Amino acid sequence: MIRKLMNALFPPRCIGCGIQDEALCARCVSNARKSLTTPHAYIVSVFDFKDPTIRNVIHAIKYYHRRDIVPVIAHYLVQEVIHANIPRKETIVLPIPMHTSRYRVRGYNHAEVLAREVSNLLALPIAADTLVRIKKTKQQAKIHKKQDRLSNQQGVFAVTCNIKGKDILLIDDVTTTGATLEEARNTLLKAGARSVHAATVAH
């Protein structure tokens, strides 16, 4: 009710071009640069993070709680997952978790919001509490050297339940060196997951 009232008083505008009544218009998405590579073969990414519109989209979702953009972005992320033939039958969707202290500051985990939309579109179960972050680390975006990024993520995740024989699809907003996803994947495989793939909005 509140959201409908706010939309009536302040109609949403496309974050890319400013057109009214659309959070992110199809033209801006189609004109955004696509990701040509990823750090690892098990990771798929849709867009190039250097594209100004995509960078603004990520920041809006991550820091300003722009949930209205998530369904649009999730649609393109799902198409990429389907195109890559990532295992779907009995696959479990997992968001990259946020440390509890950071969660308290931000109020929500943007990766989980994105993962829930992806799980709905793919009709797959989500288990947001399966992978947890047990160590607070520096923000990856503030670390520039690849080796430092890798070291920063070592030993930060833990698995809370039995995932033996399960196929996992990890969801996050951005991958750069792939250090976070690599550590999460290794943790899940050591816990008995049959396969672990990852999908991000941008690289």
mmCIF file with all atom_site columns, C-alpha atoms in Angstrom:
data_model
loop_
_atom_site.group_PDB
_atom_site.id
_atom_site.type_symbol
_atom_site.label_atom_id
_atom_site.label_alt_id
_atom_site.label_comp_id
_atom_site.label_asym_id
_atom_site.label_entity_id
_atom_site.label_seq_id
_atom_site.pdbx_PDB_ins_code
_atom_site.Cartn_x
_atom_site.Cartn_y
_atom_site.Cartn_z
_atom_site.occupancy
_atom_site.B_iso_or_equiv
_atom_site.pdbx_formal_charge
_atom_site.auth_seq_id
_atom_site.auth_comp_id
_atom_site.auth_asym_id
_atom_site.auth_atom_id
_atom_site.pdbx_PDB_model_num
ATOM 1   C CA . MET A 1 1   ? 0.000  0.000   0.000   1.00 0.00 ? 1   MET A CA 1
ATOM 2   C CA . ILE A 1 2   ? 2.763  2.412   0.980   1.00 0.00 ? 2   ILE A CA 1
ATOM 3   C CA . ARG A 1 3   ? 4.790  1.505   -2.126  1.00 0.00 ? 3   ARG A CA 1
ATOM 4   C CA . LYS A 1 4   ? 1.758  2.118   -4.376  1.00 0.00 ? 4   LYS A CA 1
ATOM 5   C CA . LEU A 1 5   ? 1.197  5.488   -2.744  1.00 0.00 ? 5   LEU A CA 1
ATOM 6   C CA . MET A 1 6   ? 4.853  6.462   -3.155  1.00 0.00 ? 6   MET A CA 1
ATOM 7   C CA . ASN A 1 7   ? 4.799  5.393   -6.812  1.00 0.00 ? 7   ASN A CA 1
ATOM 8   C CA . ALA A 1 8   ? 1.692  7.498   -7.364  1.00 0.00 ? 8   ALA A CA 1
ATOM 9   C CA . LEU A 1 9   ? 3.269  10.555  -5.745  1.00 0.00 ? 9   LEU A CA 1
ATOM 10  C CA . PHE A 1 10  ? 6.763  9.991   -7.098  1.00 0.00 ? 10  PHE A CA 1
ATOM 11  C CA . PRO A 1 11  ? 6.644  7.798   -10.244 1.00 0.00 ? 11  PRO A CA 1
ATOM 12  C CA . PRO A 1 12  ? 9.806  5.726   -10.681 1.00 0.00 ? 12  PRO A CA 1
ATOM 13  C CA . ARG A 1 13  ? 12.317 6.835   -13.271 1.00 0.00 ? 13  ARG A CA 1
ATOM 14  C CA . CYS A 1 14  ? 14.746 4.667   -15.182 1.00 0.00 ? 14  CYS A CA 1
ATOM 15  C CA . ILE A 1 15  ? 18.091 4.711   -13.427 1.00 0.00 ? 15  ILE A CA 1
ATOM 16  C CA . GLY A 1 16  ? 19.798 4.856   -16.823 1.00 0.00 ? 16  GLY A CA 1
ATOM 17  C CA . CYS A 1 17  ? 17.955 7.461   -18.902 1.00 0.00 ? 17  CYS A CA 1
ATOM 18  C CA . GLY A 1 18  ? 15.377 8.914   -16.529 1.00 0.00 ? 18  GLY A CA 1
ATOM 19  C CA . ILE A 1 19  ? 12.276 7.853   -18.465 1.00 0.00 ? 19  ILE A CA 1
ATOM 20  C CA . GLN A 1 20  ? 9.257  7.878   -16.181 1.00 0.00 ? 20  GLN A CA 1
ATOM 21  C CA . ASP A 1 21  ? 7.366  4.822   -14.848 1.00 0.00 ? 21  ASP A CA 1
ATOM 22  C CA . GLU A 1 22  ? 10.210 2.321   -15.319 1.00 0.00 ? 22  GLU A CA 1
ATOM 23  C CA . ALA A 1 23  ? 12.896 1.486   -12.759 1.00 0.00 ? 23  ALA A CA 1
ATOM 24  C CA . LEU A 1 24  ? 15.177 0.283   -15.561 1.00 0.00 ? 24  LEU A CA 1
ATOM 25  C CA . CYS A 1 25  ? 14.010 0.462   -19.149 1.00 0.00 ? 25  CYS A CA 1
ATOM 26  C CA . ALA A 1 26  ? 14.611 -2.172  -21.823 1.00 0.00 ? 26  ALA A CA 1
ATOM 27  C CA . ARG A 1 27  ? 16.599 0.239   -24.006 1.00 0.00 ? 27  ARG A CA 1
ATOM 28  C CA . CYS A 1 28  ? 19.131 0.958   -21.258 1.00 0.00 ? 28  CYS A CA 1
ATOM 29  C CA . VAL A 1 29  ? 19.527 -2.743  -20.529 1.00 0.00 ? 29  VAL A CA 1
ATOM 30  C CA . SER A 1 30  ? 19.981 -3.640  -24.193 1.00 0.00 ? 30  SER A CA 1
ATOM 31  C CA . ASN A 1 31  ? 22.575 -0.865  -24.617 1.00 0.00 ? 31  ASN A CA 1
ATOM 32  C CA . ALA A 1 32  ? 24.569 -1.899  -21.543 1.00 0.00 ? 32  ALA A CA 1
ATOM 33  C CA . ARG A 1 33  ? 27.905 -3.597  -22.219 1.00 0.00 ? 33  ARG A CA 1
ATOM 34  C CA . LYS A 1 34  ? 27.802 -7.348  -21.713 1.00 0.00 ? 34  LYS A CA 1
ATOM 35  C CA . SER A 1 35  ? 30.372 -9.374  -19.811 1.00 0.00 ? 35  SER A CA 1
ATOM 36  C CA . LEU A 1 36  ? 32.670 -11.249 -22.191 1.00 0.00 ? 36  LEU A CA 1
ATOM 37  C CA . THR A 1 37  ? 34.683 -13.199 -19.630 1.00 0.00 ? 37  THR A CA 1
ATOM 38  C CA . THR A 1 38  ? 34.550 -14.344 -16.010 1.00 0.00 ? 38  THR A CA 1
ATOM 39  C CA . PRO A 1 39  ? 37.330 -15.331 -13.586 1.00 0.00 ? 39  PRO A CA 1
ATOM 40  C CA . HIS A 1 40  ? 36.331 -19.025 -13.627 1.00 0.00 ? 40  HIS A CA 1
ATOM 41  C CA . ALA A 1 41  ? 34.404 -21.352 -15.921 1.00 0.00 ? 41  ALA A CA 1
ATOM 42  C CA . TYR A 1 42  ? 31.760 -22.100 -13.276 1.00 0.00 ? 42  TYR A CA 1
ATOM 43  C CA . ILE A 1 43  ? 30.813 -18.393 -13.041 1.00 0.00 ? 43  ILE A CA 1
ATOM 44  C CA . VAL A 1 44  ? 28.439 -16.672 -15.462 1.00 0.00 ? 44  VAL A CA 1
ATOM 45  C CA . SER A 1 45  ? 27.959 -12.906 -15.512 1.00 0.00 ? 45  SER A CA 1
ATOM 46  C CA . VAL A 1 46  ? 25.581 -10.827 -17.593 1.00 0.00 ? 46  VAL A CA 1
ATOM 47  C CA . PHE A 1 47  ? 27.003 -7.320  -17.738 1.00 0.00 ? 47  PHE A CA 1
ATOM 48  C CA . ASP A 1 48  ? 30.290 -5.439  -17.681 1.00 0.00 ? 48  ASP A CA 1
ATOM 49  C CA . PHE A 1 49  ? 30.611 -3.618  -14.340 1.00 0.00 ? 49  PHE A CA 1
ATOM 50  C CA . LYS A 1 50  ? 32.483 -0.793  -16.099 1.00 0.00 ? 50  LYS A CA 1
ATOM 51  C CA . ASP A 1 51  ? 29.276 0.165   -17.884 1.00 0.00 ? 51  ASP A CA 1
ATOM 52  C CA . PRO A 1 52  ? 27.985 3.329   -16.107 1.00 0.00 ? 52  PRO A CA 1
ATOM 53  C CA . THR A 1 53  ? 24.338 2.241   -16.078 1.00 0.00 ? 53  THR A CA 1
ATOM 54  C CA . ILE A 1 54  ? 25.137 -1.190  -14.674 1.00 0.00 ? 54  ILE A CA 1
ATOM 55  C CA . ARG A 1 55  ? 27.423 0.297   -12.037 1.00 0.00 ? 55  ARG A CA 1
ATOM 56  C CA . ASN A 1 56  ? 24.615 2.647   -10.997 1.00 0.00 ? 56  ASN A CA 1
ATOM 57  C CA . VAL A 1 57  ? 22.180 -0.275  -10.902 1.00 0.00 ? 57  VAL A CA 1
ATOM 58  C CA . ILE A 1 58  ? 24.452 -2.309  -8.617  1.00 0.00 ? 58  ILE A CA 1
ATOM 59  C CA . HIS A 1 59  ? 25.019 0.624   -6.275  1.00 0.00 ? 59  HIS A CA 1
ATOM 60  C CA . ALA A 1 60  ? 21.288 1.412   -6.181  1.00 0.00 ? 60  ALA A CA 1
ATOM 61  C CA . ILE A 1 61  ? 20.416 -2.159  -5.184  1.00 0.00 ? 61  ILE A CA 1
ATOM 62  C CA . LYS A 1 62  ? 23.331 -2.550  -2.811  1.00 0.00 ? 62  LYS A CA 1
ATOM 63  C CA . TYR A 1 63  ? 23.381 0.743   -0.949  1.00 0.00 ? 63  TYR A CA 1
ATOM 64  C CA . TYR A 1 64  ? 19.970 2.334   -1.529  1.00 0.00 ? 64  TYR A CA 1
ATOM 65  C CA . HIS A 1 65  ? 17.667 -0.694  -1.235  1.00 0.00 ? 65  HIS A CA 1
ATOM 66  C CA . ARG A 1 66  ? 16.200 -0.236  -4.724  1.00 0.00 ? 66  ARG A CA 1
ATOM 67  C CA . ARG A 1 67  ? 14.258 -3.483  -4.743  1.00 0.00 ? 67  ARG A CA 1
ATOM 68  C CA . ASP A 1 68  ? 12.185 -2.286  -7.698  1.00 0.00 ? 68  ASP A CA 1
ATOM 69  C CA . ILE A 1 69  ? 15.182 -2.819  -9.984  1.00 0.00 ? 69  ILE A CA 1
ATOM 70  C CA . VAL A 1 70  ? 15.794 -6.401  -8.822  1.00 0.00 ? 70  VAL A CA 1
ATOM 71  C CA . PRO A 1 71  ? 13.082 -8.159  -10.917 1.00 0.00 ? 71  PRO A CA 1
ATOM 72  C CA . VAL A 1 72  ? 14.423 -6.583  -14.110 1.00 0.00 ? 72  VAL A CA 1
ATOM 73  C CA . ILE A 1 73  ? 18.023 -7.558  -13.388 1.00 0.00 ? 73  ILE A CA 1
ATOM 74  C CA . ALA A 1 74  ? 17.041 -11.031 -12.147 1.00 0.00 ? 74  ALA A CA 1
ATOM 75  C CA . HIS A 1 75  ? 15.257 -11.714 -15.436 1.00 0.00 ? 75  HIS A CA 1
ATOM 76  C CA . TYR A 1 76  ? 18.459 -11.212 -17.423 1.00 0.00 ? 76  TYR A CA 1
ATOM 77  C CA . LEU A 1 77  ? 20.486 -13.177 -14.870 1.00 0.00 ? 77  LEU A CA 1
ATOM 78  C CA . VAL A 1 78  ? 18.116 -16.124 -15.184 1.00 0.00 ? 78  VAL A CA 1
ATOM 79  C CA . GLN A 1 79  ? 18.385 -16.037 -18.973 1.00 0.00 ? 79  GLN A CA 1
ATOM 80  C CA . GLU A 1 80  ? 22.166 -16.267 -18.617 1.00 0.00 ? 80  GLU A CA 1
ATOM 81  C CA . VAL A 1 81  ? 21.856 -19.241 -16.258 1.00 0.00 ? 81  VAL A CA 1
ATOM 82  C CA . ILE A 1 82  ? 19.550 -21.052 -18.677 1.00 0.00 ? 82  ILE A CA 1
ATOM 83  C CA . HIS A 1 83  ? 21.806 -20.264 -21.638 1.00 0.00 ? 83  HIS A CA 1
ATOM 84  C CA . ALA A 1 84  ? 24.812 -21.677 -19.771 1.00 0.00 ? 84  ALA A CA 1
ATOM 85  C CA . ASN A 1 85  ? 22.938 -24.960 -19.103 1.00 0.00 ? 85  ASN A CA 1
ATOM 86  C CA . ILE A 1 86  ? 23.714 -24.752 -15.397 1.00 0.00 ? 86  ILE A CA 1
ATOM 87  C CA . PRO A 1 87  ? 22.160 -27.785 -13.629 1.00 0.00 ? 87  PRO A CA 1
ATOM 88  C CA . ARG A 1 88  ? 18.592 -26.916 -12.658 1.00 0.00 ? 88  ARG A CA 1
ATOM 89  C CA . LYS A 1 89  ? 16.890 -30.104 -11.503 1.00 0.00 ? 89  LYS A CA 1
ATOM 90  C CA . GLU A 1 90  ? 17.003 -30.164 -7.690  1.00 0.00 ? 90  GLU A CA 1
ATOM 91  C CA . THR A 1 91  ? 19.470 -27.269 -7.681  1.00 0.00 ? 91  THR A CA 1
ATOM 92  C CA . ILE A 1 92  ? 19.465 -25.127 -4.533  1.00 0.00 ? 92  ILE A CA 1
ATOM 93  C CA . VAL A 1 93  ? 19.912 -21.368 -4.814  1.00 0.00 ? 93  VAL A CA 1
ATOM 94  C CA . LEU A 1 94  ? 22.242 -19.764 -2.252  1.00 0.00 ? 94  LEU A CA 1
ATOM 95  C CA . PRO A 1 95  ? 23.082 -16.072 -1.880  1.00 0.00 ? 95  PRO A CA 1
ATOM 96  C CA . ILE A 1 96  ? 26.566 -15.022 -0.866  1.00 0.00 ? 96  ILE A CA 1
ATOM 97  C CA . PRO A 1 97  ? 26.039 -14.224 2.828   1.00 0.00 ? 97  PRO A CA 1
ATOM 98  C CA . MET A 1 98  ? 26.829 -10.996 4.611   1.00 0.00 ? 98  MET A CA 1
ATOM 99  C CA . HIS A 1 99  ? 28.498 -10.847 8.022   1.00 0.00 ? 99  HIS A CA 1
ATOM 100 C CA . THR A 1 100 ? 25.972 -10.148 10.783  1.00 0.00 ? 100 THR A CA 1
ATOM 101 C CA . SER A 1 101 ? 27.648 -6.886  11.797  1.00 0.00 ? 101 SER A CA 1
ATOM 102 C CA . ARG A 1 102 ? 27.466 -5.549  8.240   1.00 0.00 ? 102 ARG A CA 1
ATOM 103 C CA . TYR A 1 103 ? 23.897 -6.789  7.922   1.00 0.00 ? 103 TYR A CA 1
ATOM 104 C CA . ARG A 1 104 ? 22.895 -4.804  10.989  1.00 0.00 ? 104 ARG A CA 1
ATOM 105 C CA . VAL A 1 105 ? 24.306 -1.644  9.410   1.00 0.00 ? 105 VAL A CA 1
ATOM 106 C CA . ARG A 1 106 ? 22.737 -2.088  5.952   1.00 0.00 ? 106 ARG A CA 1
ATOM 107 C CA . GLY A 1 107 ? 19.498 -3.696  7.062   1.00 0.00 ? 107 GLY A CA 1
ATOM 108 C CA . TYR A 1 108 ? 19.365 -6.311  4.317   1.00 0.00 ? 108 TYR A CA 1
ATOM 109 C CA . ASN A 1 109 ? 21.513 -8.537  2.133   1.00 0.00 ? 109 ASN A CA 1
ATOM 110 C CA . HIS A 1 110 ? 21.179 -7.428  -1.479  1.00 0.00 ? 110 HIS A CA 1
ATOM 111 C CA . ALA A 1 111 ? 22.501 -10.797 -2.711  1.00 0.00 ? 111 ALA A CA 1
ATOM 112 C CA . GLU A 1 112 ? 19.690 -12.569 -0.869  1.00 0.00 ? 112 GLU A CA 1
ATOM 113 C CA . VAL A 1 113 ? 17.057 -10.263 -2.378  1.00 0.00 ? 113 VAL A CA 1
ATOM 114 C CA . LEU A 1 114 ? 18.460 -11.034 -5.822  1.00 0.00 ? 114 LEU A CA 1
ATOM 115 C CA . ALA A 1 115 ? 18.708 -14.770 -5.082  1.00 0.00 ? 115 ALA A CA 1
ATOM 116 C CA . ARG A 1 116 ? 15.070 -14.931 -3.980  1.00 0.00 ? 116 ARG A CA 1
ATOM 117 C CA . GLU A 1 117 ? 13.953 -13.372 -7.248  1.00 0.00 ? 117 GLU A CA 1
ATOM 118 C CA . VAL A 1 118 ? 16.125 -15.815 -9.212  1.00 0.00 ? 118 VAL A CA 1
ATOM 119 C CA . SER A 1 119 ? 14.746 -18.789 -7.271  1.00 0.00 ? 119 SER A CA 1
ATOM 120 C CA . ASN A 1 120 ? 11.187 -17.664 -8.016  1.00 0.00 ? 120 ASN A CA 1
ATOM 121 C CA . LEU A 1 121 ? 11.855 -17.260 -11.729 1.00 0.00 ? 121 LEU A CA 1
ATOM 122 C CA . LEU A 1 122 ? 13.580 -20.647 -11.981 1.00 0.00 ? 122 LEU A CA 1
ATOM 123 C CA . ALA A 1 123 ? 11.137 -22.363 -9.598  1.00 0.00 ? 123 ALA A CA 1
ATOM 124 C CA . LEU A 1 124 ? 14.046 -23.586 -7.490  1.00 0.00 ? 124 LEU A CA 1
ATOM 125 C CA . PRO A 1 125 ? 14.302 -23.710 -3.690  1.00 0.00 ? 125 PRO A CA 1
ATOM 126 C CA . ILE A 1 126 ? 16.396 -21.142 -1.867  1.00 0.00 ? 126 ILE A CA 1
ATOM 127 C CA . ALA A 1 127 ? 18.238 -21.910 1.365   1.00 0.00 ? 127 ALA A CA 1
ATOM 128 C CA . ALA A 1 128 ? 19.589 -18.551 2.475   1.00 0.00 ? 128 ALA A CA 1
ATOM 129 C CA . ASP A 1 129 ? 20.976 -19.781 5.813   1.00 0.00 ? 129 ASP A CA 1
ATOM 130 C CA . THR A 1 130 ? 22.897 -22.770 4.420   1.00 0.00 ? 130 THR A CA 1
ATOM 131 C CA . LEU A 1 131 ? 26.083 -20.783 3.832   1.00 0.00 ? 131 LEU A CA 1
ATOM 132 C CA . VAL A 1 132 ? 27.086 -18.308 6.537   1.00 0.00 ? 132 VAL A CA 1
ATOM 133 C CA . ARG A 1 133 ? 29.929 -15.850 6.912   1.00 0.00 ? 133 ARG A CA 1
ATOM 134 C CA . ILE A 1 134 ? 31.821 -16.576 10.137  1.00 0.00 ? 134 ILE A CA 1
ATOM 135 C CA . LYS A 1 135 ? 34.562 -13.980 9.842   1.00 0.00 ? 135 LYS A CA 1
ATOM 136 C CA . LYS A 1 136 ? 34.311 -10.273 9.157   1.00 0.00 ? 136 LYS A CA 1
ATOM 137 C CA . THR A 1 137 ? 36.657 -9.144  6.413   1.00 0.00 ? 137 THR A CA 1
ATOM 138 C CA . LYS A 1 138 ? 37.602 -5.974  4.623   1.00 0.00 ? 138 LYS A CA 1
ATOM 139 C CA . GLN A 1 139 ? 35.298 -5.071  1.755   1.00 0.00 ? 139 GLN A CA 1
ATOM 140 C CA . GLN A 1 140 ? 36.635 -6.640  -1.429  1.00 0.00 ? 140 GLN A CA 1
ATOM 141 C CA . ALA A 1 141 ? 36.002 -3.440  -3.400  1.00 0.00 ? 141 ALA A CA 1
ATOM 142 C CA . LYS A 1 142 ? 38.566 -1.670  -1.216  1.00 0.00 ? 142 LYS A CA 1
ATOM 143 C CA . ILE A 1 143 ? 41.294 -4.253  -1.905  1.00 0.00 ? 143 ILE A CA 1
ATOM 144 C CA . HIS A 1 144 ? 43.072 -3.830  -5.238  1.00 0.00 ? 144 HIS A CA 1
ATOM 145 C CA . LYS A 1 145 ? 45.615 -6.654  -5.422  1.00 0.00 ? 145 LYS A CA 1
ATOM 146 C CA . LYS A 1 146 ? 44.302 -10.056 -6.480  1.00 0.00 ? 146 LYS A CA 1
ATOM 147 C CA . GLN A 1 147 ? 46.416 -11.980 -3.960  1.00 0.00 ? 147 GLN A CA 1
ATOM 148 C CA . ASP A 1 148 ? 45.201 -9.739  -1.147  1.00 0.00 ? 148 ASP A CA 1
ATOM 149 C CA . ARG A 1 149 ? 41.613 -10.353 -2.209  1.00 0.00 ? 149 ARG A CA 1
ATOM 150 C CA . LEU A 1 150 ? 42.197 -14.097 -2.119  1.00 0.00 ? 150 LEU A CA 1
ATOM 151 C CA . SER A 1 151 ? 43.798 -13.941 1.334   1.00 0.00 ? 151 SER A CA 1
ATOM 152 C CA . ASN A 1 152 ? 41.005 -11.711 2.614   1.00 0.00 ? 152 ASN A CA 1
ATOM 153 C CA . GLN A 1 153 ? 38.384 -14.379 1.877   1.00 0.00 ? 153 GLN A CA 1
ATOM 154 C CA . GLN A 1 154 ? 40.152 -17.452 3.254   1.00 0.00 ? 154 GLN A CA 1
ATOM 155 C CA . GLY A 1 155 ? 38.190 -19.314 5.889   1.00 0.00 ? 155 GLY A CA 1
ATOM 156 C CA . VAL A 1 156 ? 35.280 -16.870 6.006   1.00 0.00 ? 156 VAL A CA 1
ATOM 157 C CA . PHE A 1 157 ? 32.416 -19.278 5.198   1.00 0.00 ? 157 PHE A CA 1
ATOM 158 C CA . ALA A 1 158 ? 30.811 -22.242 6.926   1.00 0.00 ? 158 ALA A CA 1
ATOM 159 C CA . VAL A 1 159 ? 27.993 -24.642 5.960   1.00 0.00 ? 159 VAL A CA 1
ATOM 160 C CA . THR A 1 160 ? 25.178 -25.070 8.479   1.00 0.00 ? 160 THR A CA 1
ATOM 161 C CA . CYS A 1 161 ? 23.355 -28.150 7.163   1.00 0.00 ? 161 CYS A CA 1
ATOM 162 C CA . ASN A 1 162 ? 23.750 -31.319 5.115   1.00 0.00 ? 162 ASN A CA 1
ATOM 163 C CA . ILE A 1 163 ? 24.306 -30.546 1.420   1.00 0.00 ? 163 ILE A CA 1
ATOM 164 C CA . LYS A 1 164 ? 25.863 -33.855 0.363   1.00 0.00 ? 164 LYS A CA 1
ATOM 165 C CA . GLY A 1 165 ? 25.027 -34.666 -3.247  1.00 0.00 ? 165 GLY A CA 1
ATOM 166 C CA . LYS A 1 166 ? 23.325 -31.321 -3.851  1.00 0.00 ? 166 LYS A CA 1
ATOM 167 C CA . ASP A 1 167 ? 23.796 -29.025 -6.842  1.00 0.00 ? 167 ASP A CA 1
ATOM 168 C CA . ILE A 1 168 ? 24.282 -25.418 -5.778  1.00 0.00 ? 168 ILE A CA 1
ATOM 169 C CA . LEU A 1 169 ? 23.772 -22.134 -7.628  1.00 0.00 ? 169 LEU A CA 1
ATOM 170 C CA . LEU A 1 170 ? 25.499 -19.223 -5.881  1.00 0.00 ? 170 LEU A CA 1
ATOM 171 C CA . ILE A 1 171 ? 24.139 -15.725 -6.487  1.00 0.00 ? 171 ILE A CA 1
ATOM 172 C CA . ASP A 1 172 ? 25.967 -12.423 -6.003  1.00 0.00 ? 172 ASP A CA 1
ATOM 173 C CA . ASP A 1 173 ? 25.910 -8.961  -7.519  1.00 0.00 ? 173 ASP A CA 1
ATOM 174 C CA . VAL A 1 174 ? 29.475 -8.588  -8.816  1.00 0.00 ? 174 VAL A CA 1
ATOM 175 C CA . THR A 1 175 ? 32.546 -10.736 -9.255  1.00 0.00 ? 175 THR A CA 1
ATOM 176 C CA . THR A 1 176 ? 35.961 -9.190  -9.893  1.00 0.00 ? 176 THR A CA 1
ATOM 177 C CA . THR A 1 177 ? 38.780 -11.633 -9.219  1.00 0.00 ? 177 THR A CA 1
ATOM 178 C CA . GLY A 1 178 ? 36.320 -14.327 -8.180  1.00 0.00 ? 178 GLY A CA 1
ATOM 179 C CA . ALA A 1 179 ? 37.933 -14.667 -4.733  1.00 0.00 ? 179 ALA A CA 1
ATOM 180 C CA . THR A 1 180 ? 34.669 -14.580 -2.771  1.00 0.00 ? 180 THR A CA 1
ATOM 181 C CA . LEU A 1 181 ? 32.885 -17.055 -5.020  1.00 0.00 ? 181 LEU A CA 1
ATOM 182 C CA . GLU A 1 182 ? 35.926 -19.319 -5.128  1.00 0.00 ? 182 GLU A CA 1
ATOM 183 C CA . GLU A 1 183 ? 36.105 -19.513 -1.332  1.00 0.00 ? 183 GLU A CA 1
ATOM 184 C CA . ALA A 1 184 ? 32.364 -20.110 -1.078  1.00 0.00 ? 184 ALA A CA 1
ATOM 185 C CA . ARG A 1 185 ? 32.528 -22.819 -3.735  1.00 0.00 ? 185 ARG A CA 1
ATOM 186 C CA . ASN A 1 186 ? 35.446 -24.586 -2.059  1.00 0.00 ? 186 ASN A CA 1
ATOM 187 C CA . THR A 1 187 ? 33.620 -24.521 1.278   1.00 0.00 ? 187 THR A CA 1
ATOM 188 C CA . LEU A 1 188 ? 30.494 -26.033 -0.269  1.00 0.00 ? 188 LEU A CA 1
ATOM 189 C CA . LEU A 1 189 ? 32.403 -28.720 -2.171  1.00 0.00 ? 189 LEU A CA 1
ATOM 190 C CA . LYS A 1 190 ? 34.296 -29.721 0.966   1.00 0.00 ? 190 LYS A CA 1
ATOM 191 C CA . ALA A 1 191 ? 30.939 -30.061 2.716   1.00 0.00 ? 191 ALA A CA 1
ATOM 192 C CA . GLY A 1 192 ? 29.837 -32.561 0.073   1.00 0.00 ? 192 GLY A CA 1
ATOM 193 C CA . ALA A 1 193 ? 28.039 -30.561 -2.618  1.00 0.00 ? 193 ALA A CA 1
ATOM 194 C CA . ARG A 1 194 ? 27.970 -32.407 -5.937  1.00 0.00 ? 194 ARG A CA 1
ATOM 195 C CA . SER A 1 195 ? 28.451 -29.271 -8.019  1.00 0.00 ? 195 SER A CA 1
ATOM 196 C CA . VAL A 1 196 ? 28.653 -25.530 -7.446  1.00 0.00 ? 196 VAL A CA 1
ATOM 197 C CA . HIS A 1 197 ? 27.994 -22.916 -10.096 1.00 0.00 ? 197 HIS A CA 1
ATOM 198 C CA . ALA A 1 198 ? 27.692 -19.165 -9.665  1.00 0.00 ? 198 ALA A CA 1
ATOM 199 C CA . ALA A 1 199 ? 25.849 -16.349 -11.382 1.00 0.00 ? 199 ALA A CA 1
ATOM 200 C CA . THR A 1 200 ? 26.439 -12.632 -10.921 1.00 0.00 ? 200 THR A CA 1
ATOM 201 C CA . VAL A 1 201 ? 24.913 -9.548  -12.419 1.00 0.00 ? 201 VAL A CA 1
ATOM 202 C CA . ALA A 1 202 ? 28.236 -8.117  -13.502 1.00 0.00 ? 202 ALA A CA 1
ATOM 203 C CA . HIS A 1 203 ? 31.942 -8.752  -13.863 1.00 0.00 ? 203 HIS A CA 1
#
